[in-house]
Amino acid sequence: MMTREADRTAGMSAPQLYQEARDNVRSNDYKTARTYLEAVESRYPYSSFAQQSLIDQAYVNWKDNEPEKAVAAIDRFLRLYPSHPGTDYMLYLKGLVTFTPPSSYLRSLTGQDPSERDPKGLRQSYDAFNELVERFPDSRYSRDARQRITWLVSTIADNEVNVARYYYTRHAYVAAINRSQAVLRDFSGVAAAEPALYIMMQSYQQLGMQDQASDAKRVLDQNYPNSKYYELGVDGQKGGWLSWLSPARVFN
């Protein structure tokens, strides 16, 4: 049985369908717009309107809080039209779909730091923006993408430290070391390197690996003289329950 929306599109040409979609986008009726855009793609798959409809489907799904559908449309477009002039925009939009910028308002409501979220979306966003700036360095979207990459790198590194800290507090010291090493290996010049080195140092100490602990301490002291984490401890809070693990107690 045909839906009401499908009946509405019956017999319409590609330009007519696309114009109806655009009109609904302007009025923020994204669900109706999606119906017309999908009809363009399915009925006129070899037309230029089909290509543009995929671009607009990605945008409409993003605005309609359907990120998975948006990414699916983008990936389909990139697969079907890899040399399309709109490729840079689609990579930029893919980055935006999963990008979560820091918001003091959002954090005041949720109490959650962006680095404490599931990093999967952040990494997807980073990959899309990074591909954009590498393939299209002069694109109109690349400057903003570079700025977002800077924030993403810092936030993803902070997430790795949060995970390392989680493992440490549960006495999973090898896992804590692995996460800390990932920060130092994969990210350059990030603030998260300081707590990562401290967590690594303490984890090696807990495992009785004195040489490795001393090496981590040496690197920490070289790069962060008088590191605040000697006072704050692994949990990063002054007076926190892990702050007793100071160098004076560990290295004596």
PDB file of C-alpha atoms in Angstrom:
ATOM      1  CA  MET A   1       0.000   0.000   0.000  1.00  0.00           C
ATOM      2  CA  MET A   2       1.456   3.353  -1.019  1.00  0.00           C
ATOM      3  CA  THR A   3       1.966   5.979   1.624  1.00  0.00           C
ATOM      4  CA  ARG A   4       0.464   9.416   1.435  1.00  0.00           C
ATOM      5  CA  GLU A   5       3.930  10.879   0.819  1.00  0.00           C
ATOM      6  CA  ALA A   6       4.632   8.423  -2.029  1.00  0.00           C
ATOM      7  CA  ASP A   7       1.294   9.333  -3.699  1.00  0.00           C
ATOM      8  CA  ARG A   8       2.250  12.976  -3.500  1.00  0.00           C
ATOM      9  CA  THR A   9       5.395  12.381  -5.548  1.00  0.00           C
ATOM     10  CA  ALA A  10       3.780  10.182  -8.232  1.00  0.00           C
ATOM     11  CA  GLY A  11       4.363  11.357 -11.787  1.00  0.00           C
ATOM     12  CA  MET A  12       6.666  14.209 -10.832  1.00  0.00           C
ATOM     13  CA  SER A  13       9.802  14.928 -12.854  1.00  0.00           C
ATOM     14  CA  ALA A  14      13.268  15.130 -11.298  1.00  0.00           C
ATOM     15  CA  PRO A  15      13.283  18.968 -11.332  1.00  0.00           C
ATOM     16  CA  GLN A  16       9.822  19.058  -9.761  1.00  0.00           C
ATOM     17  CA  LEU A  17      10.758  16.604  -7.022  1.00  0.00           C
ATOM     18  CA  TYR A  18      13.960  18.438  -6.273  1.00  0.00           C
ATOM     19  CA  GLN A  19      12.248  21.819  -6.125  1.00  0.00           C
ATOM     20  CA  GLU A  20       9.665  20.469  -3.698  1.00  0.00           C
ATOM     21  CA  ALA A  21      12.487  19.108  -1.555  1.00  0.00           C
ATOM     22  CA  ARG A  22      14.246  22.474  -1.544  1.00  0.00           C
ATOM     23  CA  ASP A  23      11.043  24.277  -0.595  1.00  0.00           C
ATOM     24  CA  ASN A  24      10.573  21.941   2.378  1.00  0.00           C
ATOM     25  CA  VAL A  25      14.179  22.383   3.461  1.00  0.00           C
ATOM     26  CA  ARG A  26      13.652  26.149   3.540  1.00  0.00           C
ATOM     27  CA  SER A  27      10.624  25.666   5.800  1.00  0.00           C
ATOM     28  CA  ASN A  28      12.591  23.233   8.006  1.00  0.00           C
ATOM     29  CA  ASP A  29      10.259  20.363   7.163  1.00  0.00           C
ATOM     30  CA  TYR A  30      13.097  17.885   6.875  1.00  0.00           C
ATOM     31  CA  LYS A  31      11.030  14.703   6.921  1.00  0.00           C
ATOM     32  CA  THR A  32       8.952  15.776   3.913  1.00  0.00           C
ATOM     33  CA  ALA A  33      12.076  17.041   2.163  1.00  0.00           C
ATOM     34  CA  ARG A  34      13.698  13.641   2.671  1.00  0.00           C
ATOM     35  CA  THR A  35      10.740  11.937   0.958  1.00  0.00           C
ATOM     36  CA  TYR A  36      11.206  14.029  -2.186  1.00  0.00           C
ATOM     37  CA  LEU A  37      14.990  13.664  -2.167  1.00  0.00           C
ATOM     38  CA  GLU A  38      14.794   9.899  -1.845  1.00  0.00           C
ATOM     39  CA  ALA A  39      12.296   9.833  -4.714  1.00  0.00           C
ATOM     40  CA  VAL A  40      14.748  11.778  -6.900  1.00  0.00           C
ATOM     41  CA  GLU A  41      17.552   9.320  -6.166  1.00  0.00           C
ATOM     42  CA  SER A  42      15.460   6.184  -6.703  1.00  0.00           C
ATOM     43  CA  ARG A  43      13.557   7.293  -9.824  1.00  0.00           C
ATOM     44  CA  TYR A  44      16.266   9.246 -11.626  1.00  0.00           C
ATOM     45  CA  PRO A  45      19.493   7.585 -10.468  1.00  0.00           C
ATOM     46  CA  TYR A  46      21.594   8.707 -13.453  1.00  0.00           C
ATOM     47  CA  SER A  47      20.614  12.357 -13.396  1.00  0.00           C
ATOM     48  CA  SER A  48      22.559  15.275 -11.945  1.00  0.00           C
ATOM     49  CA  PHE A  49      19.599  15.738  -9.615  1.00  0.00           C
ATOM     50  CA  ALA A  50      20.335  12.333  -8.055  1.00  0.00           C
ATOM     51  CA  GLN A  51      23.834  13.460  -7.191  1.00  0.00           C
ATOM     52  CA  GLN A  52      22.596  16.688  -5.639  1.00  0.00           C
ATOM     53  CA  SER A  53      19.805  14.860  -3.836  1.00  0.00           C
ATOM     54  CA  LEU A  54      22.365  12.725  -1.991  1.00  0.00           C
ATOM     55  CA  ILE A  55      24.205  15.841  -0.863  1.00  0.00           C
ATOM     56  CA  ASP A  56      20.945  17.310   0.379  1.00  0.00           C
ATOM     57  CA  GLN A  57      19.873  14.032   1.996  1.00  0.00           C
ATOM     58  CA  ALA A  58      23.027  14.081   4.087  1.00  0.00           C
ATOM     59  CA  TYR A  59      22.331  17.652   5.182  1.00  0.00           C
ATOM     60  CA  VAL A  60      18.634  17.006   5.866  1.00  0.00           C
ATOM     61  CA  ASN A  61      19.365  13.900   7.943  1.00  0.00           C
ATOM     62  CA  TRP A  62      21.962  15.806   9.949  1.00  0.00           C
ATOM     63  CA  LYS A  63      19.531  18.649  10.656  1.00  0.00           C
ATOM     64  CA  ASP A  64      16.796  16.145  11.495  1.00  0.00           C
ATOM     65  CA  ASN A  65      18.985  14.482  14.167  1.00  0.00           C
ATOM     66  CA  GLU A  66      19.503  11.339  12.107  1.00  0.00           C
ATOM     67  CA  PRO A  67      23.317  11.083  12.166  1.00  0.00           C
ATOM     68  CA  GLU A  68      23.496   7.448  11.050  1.00  0.00           C
ATOM     69  CA  LYS A  69      21.348   8.180   8.004  1.00  0.00           C
ATOM     70  CA  ALA A  70      23.443  11.254   7.281  1.00  0.00           C
ATOM     71  CA  VAL A  71      26.698   9.291   7.372  1.00  0.00           C
ATOM     72  CA  ALA A  72      25.160   6.543   5.210  1.00  0.00           C
ATOM     73  CA  ALA A  73      24.175   9.116   2.577  1.00  0.00           C
ATOM     74  CA  ILE A  74      27.639  10.671   2.675  1.00  0.00           C
ATOM     75  CA  ASP A  75      29.405   7.327   2.347  1.00  0.00           C
ATOM     76  CA  ARG A  76      27.145   6.348  -0.550  1.00  0.00           C
ATOM     77  CA  PHE A  77      27.891   9.647  -2.284  1.00  0.00           C
ATOM     78  CA  LEU A  78      31.666   9.320  -1.795  1.00  0.00           C
ATOM     79  CA  ARG A  79      31.546   5.780  -3.155  1.00  0.00           C
ATOM     80  CA  LEU A  80      29.429   6.639  -6.215  1.00  0.00           C
ATOM     81  CA  TYR A  81      30.926  10.014  -7.086  1.00  0.00           C
ATOM     82  CA  PRO A  82      34.528  10.104  -5.808  1.00  0.00           C
ATOM     83  CA  SER A  83      35.535  12.952  -8.161  1.00  0.00           C
ATOM     84  CA  HIS A  84      32.459  15.119  -7.672  1.00  0.00           C
ATOM     85  CA  PRO A  85      33.138  18.848  -7.047  1.00  0.00           C
ATOM     86  CA  GLY A  86      31.136  18.531  -3.829  1.00  0.00           C
ATOM     87  CA  THR A  87      33.416  15.894  -2.305  1.00  0.00           C
ATOM     88  CA  ASP A  88      35.147  18.409  -0.027  1.00  0.00           C
ATOM     89  CA  TYR A  89      31.803  19.578   1.337  1.00  0.00           C
ATOM     90  CA  MET A  90      30.668  16.020   1.980  1.00  0.00           C
ATOM     91  CA  LEU A  91      33.835  15.228   3.922  1.00  0.00           C
ATOM     92  CA  TYR A  92      33.330  18.421   5.906  1.00  0.00           C
ATOM     93  CA  LEU A  93      29.712  17.516   6.620  1.00  0.00           C
ATOM     94  CA  LYS A  94      30.743  14.015   7.694  1.00  0.00           C
ATOM     95  CA  GLY A  95      33.089  15.586  10.205  1.00  0.00           C
ATOM     96  CA  LEU A  96      30.353  17.861  11.500  1.00  0.00           C
ATOM     97  CA  VAL A  97      27.855  15.035  11.928  1.00  0.00           C
ATOM     98  CA  THR A  98      29.906  13.388  14.680  1.00  0.00           C
ATOM     99  CA  PHE A  99      31.731  16.451  15.970  1.00  0.00           C
ATOM    100  CA  THR A 100      30.919  17.429  19.570  1.00  0.00           C
ATOM    101  CA  PRO A 101      32.404  20.859  20.356  1.00  0.00           C
ATOM    102  CA  PRO A 102      32.885  21.876  23.983  1.00  0.00           C
ATOM    103  CA  SER A 103      29.851  23.720  25.275  1.00  0.00           C
ATOM    104  CA  SER A 104      29.743  25.296  28.701  1.00  0.00           C
ATOM    105  CA  TYR A 105      25.953  25.278  28.470  1.00  0.00           C
ATOM    106  CA  LEU A 106      25.825  21.579  27.638  1.00  0.00           C
ATOM    107  CA  ARG A 107      28.297  20.729  30.373  1.00  0.00           C
ATOM    108  CA  SER A 108      26.304  22.754  32.881  1.00  0.00           C
ATOM    109  CA  LEU A 109      23.316  20.523  32.087  1.00  0.00           C
ATOM    110  CA  THR A 110      25.043  17.158  31.877  1.00  0.00           C
ATOM    111  CA  GLY A 111      28.118  17.696  34.040  1.00  0.00           C
ATOM    112  CA  GLN A 112      30.038  15.746  31.415  1.00  0.00           C
ATOM    113  CA  ASP A 113      33.353  16.741  29.892  1.00  0.00           C
ATOM    114  CA  PRO A 114      33.558  16.006  26.132  1.00  0.00           C
ATOM    115  CA  SER A 115      36.663  13.887  26.711  1.00  0.00           C
ATOM    116  CA  GLU A 116      34.610  11.544  28.898  1.00  0.00           C
ATOM    117  CA  ARG A 117      32.301  10.591  26.036  1.00  0.00           C
ATOM    118  CA  ASP A 118      32.565   7.558  23.796  1.00  0.00           C
ATOM    119  CA  PRO A 119      35.467   8.530  21.503  1.00  0.00           C
ATOM    120  CA  LYS A 120      34.173   6.633  18.463  1.00  0.00           C
ATOM    121  CA  GLY A 121      32.337   9.632  17.063  1.00  0.00           C
ATOM    122  CA  LEU A 122      35.249  11.931  17.795  1.00  0.00           C
ATOM    123  CA  ARG A 123      37.617   9.663  15.886  1.00  0.00           C
ATOM    124  CA  GLN A 124      35.215   9.442  12.946  1.00  0.00           C
ATOM    125  CA  SER A 125      35.038  13.216  12.917  1.00  0.00           C
ATOM    126  CA  TYR A 126      38.816  13.486  13.044  1.00  0.00           C
ATOM    127  CA  ASP A 127      39.224  11.026  10.158  1.00  0.00           C
ATOM    128  CA  ALA A 128      36.787  12.965   7.961  1.00  0.00           C
ATOM    129  CA  PHE A 129      38.314  16.366   8.680  1.00  0.00           C
ATOM    130  CA  ASN A 130      41.826  14.992   8.255  1.00  0.00           C
ATOM    131  CA  GLU A 131      40.970  13.490   4.869  1.00  0.00           C
ATOM    132  CA  LEU A 132      39.454  16.817   3.862  1.00  0.00           C
ATOM    133  CA  VAL A 133      42.544  18.896   4.651  1.00  0.00           C
ATOM    134  CA  GLU A 134      44.884  16.334   3.084  1.00  0.00           C
ATOM    135  CA  ARG A 135      42.954  15.958  -0.167  1.00  0.00           C
ATOM    136  CA  PHE A 136      41.640  19.501  -0.449  1.00  0.00           C
ATOM    137  CA  PRO A 137      44.050  21.809   1.418  1.00  0.00           C
ATOM    138  CA  ASP A 138      42.709  24.883  -0.396  1.00  0.00           C
ATOM    139  CA  SER A 139      39.027  24.075   0.109  1.00  0.00           C
ATOM    140  CA  ARG A 140      36.856  26.758   1.646  1.00  0.00           C
ATOM    141  CA  TYR A 141      36.083  24.238   4.418  1.00  0.00           C
ATOM    142  CA  SER A 142      39.676  23.284   5.262  1.00  0.00           C
ATOM    143  CA  ARG A 143      40.464  26.205   7.542  1.00  0.00           C
ATOM    144  CA  ASP A 144      37.577  25.422   9.864  1.00  0.00           C
ATOM    145  CA  ALA A 145      38.375  21.711   9.643  1.00  0.00           C
ATOM    146  CA  ARG A 146      41.952  22.357  10.815  1.00  0.00           C
ATOM    147  CA  GLN A 147      40.684  24.253  13.836  1.00  0.00           C
ATOM    148  CA  ARG A 148      38.327  21.431  14.708  1.00  0.00           C
ATOM    149  CA  ILE A 149      41.118  18.873  14.272  1.00  0.00           C
ATOM    150  CA  THR A 150      43.188  20.727  16.884  1.00  0.00           C
ATOM    151  CA  TRP A 151      40.350  20.426  19.406  1.00  0.00           C
ATOM    152  CA  LEU A 152      39.640  16.816  18.453  1.00  0.00           C
ATOM    153  CA  VAL A 153      43.261  15.733  18.923  1.00  0.00           C
ATOM    154  CA  SER A 154      43.345  17.273  22.387  1.00  0.00           C
ATOM    155  CA  THR A 155      39.981  15.788  23.370  1.00  0.00           C
ATOM    156  CA  ILE A 156      40.737  12.290  22.084  1.00  0.00           C
ATOM    157  CA  ALA A 157      44.052  12.356  23.957  1.00  0.00           C
ATOM    158  CA  ASP A 158      42.221  13.451  27.112  1.00  0.00           C
ATOM    159  CA  ASN A 159      39.848  10.535  26.632  1.00  0.00           C
ATOM    160  CA  GLU A 160      42.782   8.114  26.490  1.00  0.00           C
ATOM    161  CA  VAL A 161      44.051   9.546  29.786  1.00  0.00           C
ATOM    162  CA  ASN A 162      40.602   9.172  31.352  1.00  0.00           C
ATOM    163  CA  VAL A 163      40.582   5.512  30.318  1.00  0.00           C
ATOM    164  CA  ALA A 164      44.126   5.022  31.637  1.00  0.00           C
ATOM    165  CA  ARG A 165      43.083   6.592  34.934  1.00  0.00           C
ATOM    166  CA  TYR A 166      40.037   4.305  35.071  1.00  0.00           C
ATOM    167  CA  TYR A 167      42.215   1.230  34.604  1.00  0.00           C
ATOM    168  CA  TYR A 168      44.701   2.427  37.206  1.00  0.00           C
ATOM    169  CA  THR A 169      42.036   2.902  39.864  1.00  0.00           C
ATOM    170  CA  ARG A 170      40.942  -0.685  39.218  1.00  0.00           C
ATOM    171  CA  HIS A 171      44.493  -1.990  39.517  1.00  0.00           C
ATOM    172  CA  ALA A 172      44.658  -2.896  35.815  1.00  0.00           C
ATOM    173  CA  TYR A 173      48.136  -1.431  35.579  1.00  0.00           C
ATOM    174  CA  VAL A 174      49.183  -3.007  32.285  1.00  0.00           C
ATOM    175  CA  ALA A 175      46.066  -1.606  30.593  1.00  0.00           C
ATOM    176  CA  ALA A 176      46.753   1.793  32.174  1.00  0.00           C
ATOM    177  CA  ILE A 177      50.299   1.731  30.782  1.00  0.00           C
ATOM    178  CA  ASN A 178      49.074   0.792  27.311  1.00  0.00           C
ATOM    179  CA  ARG A 179      46.597   3.672  27.239  1.00  0.00           C
ATOM    180  CA  SER A 180      49.199   6.115  28.527  1.00  0.00           C
ATOM    181  CA  GLN A 181      51.675   4.974  25.888  1.00  0.00           C
ATOM    182  CA  ALA A 182      49.015   5.500  23.207  1.00  0.00           C
ATOM    183  CA  VAL A 183      48.802   9.173  24.179  1.00  0.00           C
ATOM    184  CA  LEU A 184      52.561   9.634  23.896  1.00  0.00           C
ATOM    185  CA  ARG A 185      52.789   7.635  20.676  1.00  0.00           C
ATOM    186  CA  ASP A 186      49.786   8.954  18.763  1.00  0.00           C
ATOM    187  CA  PHE A 187      49.518  12.581  19.847  1.00  0.00           C
ATOM    188  CA  SER A 188      52.143  15.299  19.770  1.00  0.00           C
ATOM    189  CA  GLY A 189      52.209  18.396  21.936  1.00  0.00           C
ATOM    190  CA  VAL A 190      49.010  17.699  23.862  1.00  0.00           C
ATOM    191  CA  ALA A 191      48.462  18.615  27.498  1.00  0.00           C
ATOM    192  CA  ALA A 192      47.342  15.033  28.147  1.00  0.00           C
ATOM    193  CA  ALA A 193      50.955  13.889  27.868  1.00  0.00           C
ATOM    194  CA  GLU A 194      51.676  15.108  31.406  1.00  0.00           C
ATOM    195  CA  PRO A 195      49.055  12.996  33.244  1.00  0.00           C
ATOM    196  CA  ALA A 196      49.804  10.106  30.871  1.00  0.00           C
ATOM    197  CA  LEU A 197      53.449  10.076  31.935  1.00  0.00           C
ATOM    198  CA  TYR A 198      52.472  10.296  35.599  1.00  0.00           C
ATOM    199  CA  ILE A 199      49.981   7.430  35.328  1.00  0.00           C
ATOM    200  CA  MET A 200      52.565   5.375  33.465  1.00  0.00           C
ATOM    201  CA  MET A 201      55.171   6.056  36.141  1.00  0.00           C
ATOM    202  CA  GLN A 202      52.845   5.046  38.961  1.00  0.00           C
ATOM    203  CA  SER A 203      51.607   1.968  37.095  1.00  0.00           C
ATOM    204  CA  TYR A 204      55.132   0.680  36.558  1.00  0.00           C
ATOM    205  CA  GLN A 205      55.817   1.284  40.237  1.00  0.00           C
ATOM    206  CA  GLN A 206      52.761  -0.719  41.250  1.00  0.00           C
ATOM    207  CA  LEU A 207      53.981  -3.578  39.053  1.00  0.00           C
ATOM    208  CA  GLY A 208      57.401  -3.452  40.703  1.00  0.00           C
ATOM    209  CA  MET A 209      59.062  -2.421  37.434  1.00  0.00           C
ATOM    210  CA  GLN A 210      61.454   0.109  38.953  1.00  0.00           C
ATOM    211  CA  ASP A 211      63.599   0.758  35.882  1.00  0.00           C
ATOM    212  CA  GLN A 212      60.604   1.548  33.698  1.00  0.00           C
ATOM    213  CA  ALA A 213      59.083   3.701  36.447  1.00  0.00           C
ATOM    214  CA  SER A 214      62.336   5.645  36.728  1.00  0.00           C
ATOM    215  CA  ASP A 215      62.444   6.152  32.955  1.00  0.00           C
ATOM    216  CA  ALA A 216      58.900   7.497  32.939  1.00  0.00           C
ATOM    217  CA  LYS A 217      59.731   9.817  35.839  1.00  0.00           C
ATOM    218  CA  ARG A 218      62.817  11.105  34.032  1.00  0.00           C
ATOM    219  CA  VAL A 219      60.804  11.961  30.917  1.00  0.00           C
ATOM    220  CA  LEU A 220      58.066  13.552  33.033  1.00  0.00           C
ATOM    221  CA  ASP A 221      60.577  15.728  34.915  1.00  0.00           C
ATOM    222  CA  GLN A 222      62.344  16.754  31.726  1.00  0.00           C
ATOM    223  CA  ASN A 223      59.179  17.889  30.035  1.00  0.00           C
ATOM    224  CA  TYR A 224      57.122  19.010  33.031  1.00  0.00           C
ATOM    225  CA  PRO A 225      59.429  20.217  35.836  1.00  0.00           C
ATOM    226  CA  ASN A 226      57.526  20.344  39.115  1.00  0.00           C
ATOM    227  CA  SER A 227      54.542  18.610  37.548  1.00  0.00           C
ATOM    228  CA  LYS A 228      51.306  19.407  39.332  1.00  0.00           C
ATOM    229  CA  TYR A 229      50.409  15.712  39.336  1.00  0.00           C
ATOM    230  CA  TYR A 230      52.984  15.062  42.043  1.00  0.00           C
ATOM    231  CA  GLU A 231      50.608  16.979  44.286  1.00  0.00           C
ATOM    232  CA  LEU A 232      47.281  16.122  42.655  1.00  0.00           C
ATOM    233  CA  GLY A 233      47.903  12.418  42.169  1.00  0.00           C
ATOM    234  CA  VAL A 234      46.557  10.110  39.490  1.00  0.00           C
ATOM    235  CA  ASP A 235      42.971  11.271  39.948  1.00  0.00           C
ATOM    236  CA  GLY A 236      44.013  14.857  39.168  1.00  0.00           C
ATOM    237  CA  GLN A 237      42.190  16.313  42.174  1.00  0.00           C
ATOM    238  CA  LYS A 238      43.940  18.107  45.010  1.00  0.00           C
ATOM    239  CA  GLY A 239      43.574  16.038  48.120  1.00  0.00           C
ATOM    240  CA  GLY A 240      42.241  13.123  46.064  1.00  0.00           C
ATOM    241  CA  TRP A 241      42.650   9.646  47.449  1.00  0.00           C
ATOM    242  CA  LEU A 242      45.474   8.869  45.001  1.00  0.00           C
ATOM    243  CA  SER A 243      47.558  11.957  45.768  1.00  0.00           C
ATOM    244  CA  TRP A 244      49.477  10.071  48.463  1.00  0.00           C
ATOM    245  CA  LEU A 245      51.394   8.329  45.664  1.00  0.00           C
ATOM    246  CA  SER A 246      53.964  11.124  45.523  1.00  0.00           C
ATOM    247  CA  PRO A 247      57.560  10.768  44.277  1.00  0.00           C
ATOM    248  CA  ALA A 248      58.781  10.947  47.864  1.00  0.00           C
ATOM    249  CA  ARG A 249      56.828   7.782  48.697  1.00  0.00           C
ATOM    250  CA  VAL A 250      57.428   5.978  45.415  1.00  0.00           C
ATOM    251  CA  PHE A 251      61.061   6.785  44.823  1.00  0.00           C
ATOM    252  CA  ASN A 252      63.009   6.610  48.058  1.00  0.00           C
TER     253      ASN A 252
END
